[in-house]
mmCIF file of C-alpha atoms in Angstrom:
data_model
loop_
_atom_site.group_PDB
_atom_site.id
_atom_site.type_symbol
_atom_site.label_atom_id
_atom_site.label_comp_id
_atom_site.label_asym_id
_atom_site.label_seq_id
_atom_site.Cartn_x
_atom_site.Cartn_y
_atom_site.Cartn_z
ATOM 1 C CA MET G 96 0.000 0.000 0.000
ATOM 2 C CA VAL G 97 2.878 2.373 0.763
ATOM 3 C CA LEU G 98 4.252 1.823 -2.726
ATOM 4 C CA GLU G 99 0.933 2.641 -4.342
ATOM 5 C CA GLN G 100 -0.216 5.414 -2.011
ATOM 6 C CA LYS G 101 3.079 7.238 -1.455
ATOM 7 C CA ALA G 102 6.142 6.030 -3.352
ATOM 8 C CA LEU G 103 4.702 6.149 -6.872
ATOM 9 C CA ALA G 104 4.191 9.900 -6.535
ATOM 10 C CA PHE G 105 7.987 10.285 -6.459
ATOM 11 C CA GLN G 106 8.290 8.514 -9.840
ATOM 12 C CA PRO G 107 11.247 6.366 -8.730
ATOM 13 C CA ASN G 108 13.454 4.442 -11.143
ATOM 14 C CA ALA G 109 13.962 1.713 -8.564
ATOM 15 C CA ILE G 110 12.662 0.660 -5.189
ATOM 16 C CA PHE G 111 14.859 -0.974 -2.589
ATOM 17 C CA PHE G 112 12.784 -3.232 -0.357
ATOM 18 C CA MET G 113 14.753 -3.849 2.840
ATOM 19 C CA ALA G 114 14.013 -7.232 4.399
ATOM 20 C CA HIS G 115 15.062 -8.841 7.672
ATOM 21 C CA GLN G 116 14.858 -12.260 9.292
ATOM 22 C CA ARG G 117 11.258 -11.852 10.434
ATOM 23 C CA GLU G 118 9.584 -10.993 7.134
ATOM 24 C CA GLU G 119 6.909 -13.679 7.323
ATOM 25 C CA GLU G 120 6.172 -13.004 10.983
ATOM 26 C CA ALA G 121 5.815 -9.273 10.279
ATOM 27 C CA ALA G 122 3.455 -9.897 7.344
ATOM 28 C CA VAL G 123 1.220 -12.138 9.482
ATOM 29 C CA LYS G 124 1.185 -9.669 12.383
ATOM 30 C CA TYR G 125 0.326 -6.723 10.139
ATOM 31 C CA LEU G 126 -2.449 -8.589 8.343
ATOM 32 C CA ALA G 127 -3.863 -9.887 11.653
ATOM 33 C CA ASP G 128 -3.821 -6.360 13.045
ATOM 34 C CA ARG G 129 -5.671 -4.935 10.027
ATOM 35 C CA ILE G 130 -8.316 -7.674 10.259
ATOM 36 C CA SER G 131 -8.773 -7.313 14.023
ATOM 37 C CA VAL G 132 -9.628 -3.612 13.682
ATOM 38 C CA GLY G 133 -11.990 -4.276 10.760
ATOM 39 C CA ALA G 134 -9.870 -2.457 8.179
ATOM 40 C CA ASP G 135 -10.651 -3.029 4.525
ATOM 41 C CA LEU G 136 -8.222 -5.223 2.644
ATOM 42 C CA PRO G 137 -7.897 -3.722 -0.832
ATOM 43 C CA TYR G 138 -6.348 -6.880 -2.288
ATOM 44 C CA GLU G 139 -8.635 -9.677 -3.432
ATOM 45 C CA ASP G 140 -5.979 -12.367 -3.139
ATOM 46 C CA LEU G 141 -5.343 -11.506 0.527
ATOM 47 C CA MET G 142 -9.092 -11.395 1.213
ATOM 48 C CA ALA G 143 -9.464 -14.854 -0.307
ATOM 49 C CA LEU G 144 -6.545 -16.146 1.750
ATOM 50 C CA THR G 145 -8.003 -14.794 5.004
ATOM 51 C CA GLN G 146 -11.305 -16.490 4.203
ATOM 52 C CA ARG G 147 -9.493 -19.784 3.562
ATOM 53 C CA ALA G 148 -7.720 -19.333 6.903
ATOM 54 C CA GLY G 149 -11.059 -18.818 8.647
ATOM 55 C CA VAL G 150 -10.309 -15.261 9.695
ATOM 56 C CA GLU G 151 -12.945 -12.559 9.463
ATOM 57 C CA ALA G 152 -13.389 -8.973 10.587
ATOM 58 C CA GLY G 153 -13.576 -8.667 14.350
ATOM 59 C CA THR G 154 -11.376 -11.679 15.032
ATOM 60 C CA THR G 155 -8.922 -10.860 17.810
ATOM 61 C CA LYS G 156 -5.389 -10.147 16.694
ATOM 62 C CA GLY G 157 -3.993 -13.192 18.507
ATOM 63 C CA GLU G 158 -6.596 -15.521 17.030
ATOM 64 C CA ALA G 159 -6.067 -14.072 13.552
ATOM 65 C CA GLU G 160 -2.295 -14.615 13.889
ATOM 66 C CA ARG G 161 -2.838 -18.264 14.885
ATOM 67 C CA HIS G 162 -5.101 -18.869 11.876
ATOM 68 C CA LEU G 163 -2.860 -16.978 9.432
ATOM 69 C CA ASN G 164 0.473 -18.393 10.585
ATOM 70 C CA PRO G 165 0.201 -21.585 8.476
ATOM 71 C CA PHE G 166 -0.181 -19.278 5.432
ATOM 72 C CA ARG G 167 2.796 -17.074 6.299
ATOM 73 C CA THR G 168 4.862 -17.916 3.215
ATOM 74 C CA GLU G 169 1.863 -17.477 0.929
ATOM 75 C CA ILE G 170 1.044 -14.090 2.526
ATOM 76 C CA LEU G 171 4.605 -12.907 1.998
ATOM 77 C CA SER G 172 4.684 -14.262 -1.545
ATOM 78 C CA LEU G 173 1.421 -12.497 -2.448
ATOM 79 C CA THR G 174 2.798 -9.279 -0.986
ATOM 80 C CA TYR G 175 6.096 -9.534 -2.840
ATOM 81 C CA ARG G 176 4.433 -10.446 -6.136
ATOM 82 C CA HIS G 177 2.119 -7.460 -5.840
ATOM 83 C CA ILE G 178 5.029 -5.091 -5.182
ATOM 84 C CA VAL G 179 6.888 -6.445 -8.218
ATOM 85 C CA LYS G 180 3.774 -6.269 -10.410
ATOM 86 C CA VAL G 181 3.071 -2.640 -9.479
ATOM 87 C CA SER G 182 6.743 -1.725 -9.841
ATOM 88 C CA ARG G 183 7.092 -3.271 -13.289
ATOM 89 C CA ALA G 184 3.819 -1.666 -14.428
ATOM 90 C CA HIS G 185 5.383 1.723 -13.612
ATOM 91 C CA ASP G 186 8.819 0.931 -15.070
ATOM 92 C CA ILE G 187 10.321 0.754 -11.592
ATOM 93 C CA LEU G 188 13.120 -1.721 -10.935
ATOM 94 C CA PRO G 189 12.172 -3.825 -7.863
ATOM 95 C CA VAL G 190 15.226 -4.666 -5.744
ATOM 96 C CA TRP G 191 14.918 -6.787 -2.597
ATOM 97 C CA ILE G 192 17.736 -6.405 -0.094
ATOM 98 C CA PHE G 193 18.219 -8.777 2.807
ATOM 99 C CA MET G 194 19.815 -6.876 5.654
ATOM 100 C CA PRO G 195 20.607 -8.912 8.746
ATOM 101 C CA THR G 196 19.676 -7.576 12.146
ATOM 102 C CA LEU G 197 21.928 -7.763 15.165
ATOM 103 C CA GLU G 198 19.125 -9.022 17.441
ATOM 104 C CA ASP G 199 18.828 -12.659 16.498
ATOM 105 C CA PRO G 200 21.389 -15.079 15.193
ATOM 106 C CA LEU G 201 21.101 -15.598 11.466
ATOM 107 C CA GLN G 202 19.634 -18.883 10.309
ATOM 108 C CA GLU G 203 21.014 -19.725 6.866
ATOM 109 C CA ALA G 204 17.953 -21.821 5.958
ATOM 110 C CA GLU G 205 15.664 -18.864 6.692
ATOM 111 C CA ILE G 206 17.747 -16.523 4.540
ATOM 112 C CA VAL G 207 17.720 -19.030 1.680
ATOM 113 C CA HIS G 208 13.948 -19.398 2.051
ATOM 114 C CA LEU G 209 13.296 -15.641 2.081
ATOM 115 C CA THR G 210 15.597 -14.934 -0.860
ATOM 116 C CA GLY G 211 13.836 -17.698 -2.766
ATOM 117 C CA VAL G 212 10.423 -16.143 -2.113
ATOM 118 C CA ALA G 213 11.749 -12.749 -3.275
ATOM 119 C CA GLU G 214 13.386 -14.160 -6.419
ATOM 120 C CA GLU G 215 10.285 -16.164 -7.302
ATOM 121 C CA ALA G 216 8.213 -12.991 -6.977
ATOM 122 C CA GLY G 217 10.474 -11.286 -9.520
ATOM 123 C CA PHE G 218 12.701 -9.105 -7.358
ATOM 124 C CA ILE G 219 16.370 -8.594 -8.102
ATOM 125 C CA VAL G 220 17.908 -9.921 -4.889
ATOM 126 C CA LEU G 221 20.852 -8.535 -2.943
ATOM 127 C CA ASN G 222 21.805 -10.584 0.093
ATOM 128 C CA LEU G 223 23.813 -8.646 2.698
ATOM 129 C CA ALA G 224 23.931 -11.548 5.173
ATOM 130 C CA ASP G 225 27.736 -11.457 5.125
ATOM 131 C CA ALA G 226 27.950 -7.777 6.099
ATOM 132 C CA TYR G 227 28.943 -8.597 9.686
ATOM 133 C CA GLU G 228 31.155 -11.561 8.838
ATOM 134 C CA ASN G 229 34.154 -12.036 11.176
ATOM 135 C CA GLN G 230 32.945 -9.227 13.442
ATOM 136 C CA ASP G 231 32.198 -9.136 17.150
ATOM 137 C CA LEU G 232 28.467 -8.411 16.903
ATOM 138 C CA GLU G 233 28.362 -6.705 20.296
ATOM 139 C CA SER G 234 30.865 -4.140 18.987
ATOM 140 C CA LEU G 235 28.389 -3.204 16.228
ATOM 141 C CA VAL G 236 25.317 -2.334 18.331
ATOM 142 C CA LEU G 237 24.344 1.084 19.650
ATOM 143 C CA ALA G 238 23.916 -0.219 23.202
ATOM 144 C CA TYR G 239 23.299 -3.507 24.986
ATOM 145 C CA TRP G 240 19.586 -2.600 25.078
ATOM 146 C CA ASP G 241 19.433 -1.217 21.515
ATOM 147 C CA LYS G 242 20.553 -3.739 18.922
ATOM 148 C CA HIS G 243 20.458 -1.327 15.987
ATOM 149 C CA PRO G 244 23.802 -0.973 14.188
ATOM 150 C CA ASN G 245 26.167 1.747 15.314
ATOM 151 C CA ALA G 246 28.379 3.766 12.929
ATOM 152 C CA LYS G 247 30.740 0.822 12.374
ATOM 153 C CA GLY G 248 27.770 -1.477 11.710
ATOM 154 C CA HIS G 249 26.342 0.972 9.184
ATOM 155 C CA MET G 250 29.725 1.279 7.498
ATOM 156 C CA LEU G 251 29.854 -2.517 7.083
ATOM 157 C CA ILE G 252 26.311 -2.543 5.678
ATOM 158 C CA ALA G 253 27.155 0.253 3.225
ATOM 159 C CA GLU G 254 30.316 -1.497 2.036
ATOM 160 C CA GLU G 255 28.481 -4.791 1.516
ATOM 161 C CA LEU G 256 25.612 -3.045 -0.277
ATOM 162 C CA TYR G 257 28.067 -1.321 -2.599
ATOM 163 C CA ARG G 258 29.780 -4.666 -3.354
ATOM 164 C CA LYS G 259 26.460 -6.341 -4.106
ATOM 165 C CA LEU G 260 25.328 -3.457 -6.326
ATOM 166 C CA GLN G 261 28.589 -3.714 -8.256
ATOM 167 C CA GLU G 262 28.074 -7.472 -8.696
ATOM 168 C CA LYS G 263 24.618 -6.846 -10.176
ATOM 169 C CA ARG G 264 25.428 -3.684 -12.132
ATOM 170 C CA GLN G 265 24.111 -5.265 -15.353
ATOM 171 C CA GLU G 266 20.715 -5.855 -13.726
ATOM 172 C CA ILE G 267 20.731 -2.679 -11.620
ATOM 173 C CA PRO G 268 22.091 0.096 -13.844
ATOM 174 C CA LEU G 269 22.405 2.724 -11.123
ATOM 175 C CA PHE G 270 25.871 3.940 -11.921
ATOM 176 C CA GLN G 271 26.373 6.116 -14.980
ATOM 177 C CA HIS G 272 29.755 5.697 -16.636
ATOM 178 C CA THR G 273 31.250 8.284 -18.943
ATOM 179 C CA ALA G 274 33.389 7.446 -21.954
ATOM 180 C CA SER G 275 36.557 8.431 -20.038
ATOM 181 C CA GLN G 276 35.941 5.849 -17.314
#
């Protein structure tokens, strides 16, 4: 919805969708929240999925989450496919970037699963899972109670993002080169 209601007005050439370990969980929680408050779902495929899951308006958020959880991959896939479809329809390059958090240990199988869902949806995928490789993770957080990256953590993310963009420069033509380069 943010893409359609806000981002398109900026007429972007590309969108960078930042993803983390908990993509499926976040999609379920958001959808359950919207249903529990009786919000309209403007997407027919999500409405059909919620009906299949046995979730209807007025269901408590916790109950909706329990019913939707078995459909978590399908919810995420529908979401990703819609983003790609809207992006392509507006000549916007959809780029999905996996950025690891410093809160939970990375599970390689989960990263592989999420990147697969994104690729299948049609995103160009950049996986930054190695951004913190060979680092003391505690030295990269703002504080013991705030696991967001500090300046060093952001520097590592930026360097890894730049490397991944360079690797995919044929697919993501963001850098203009002059004849003298």
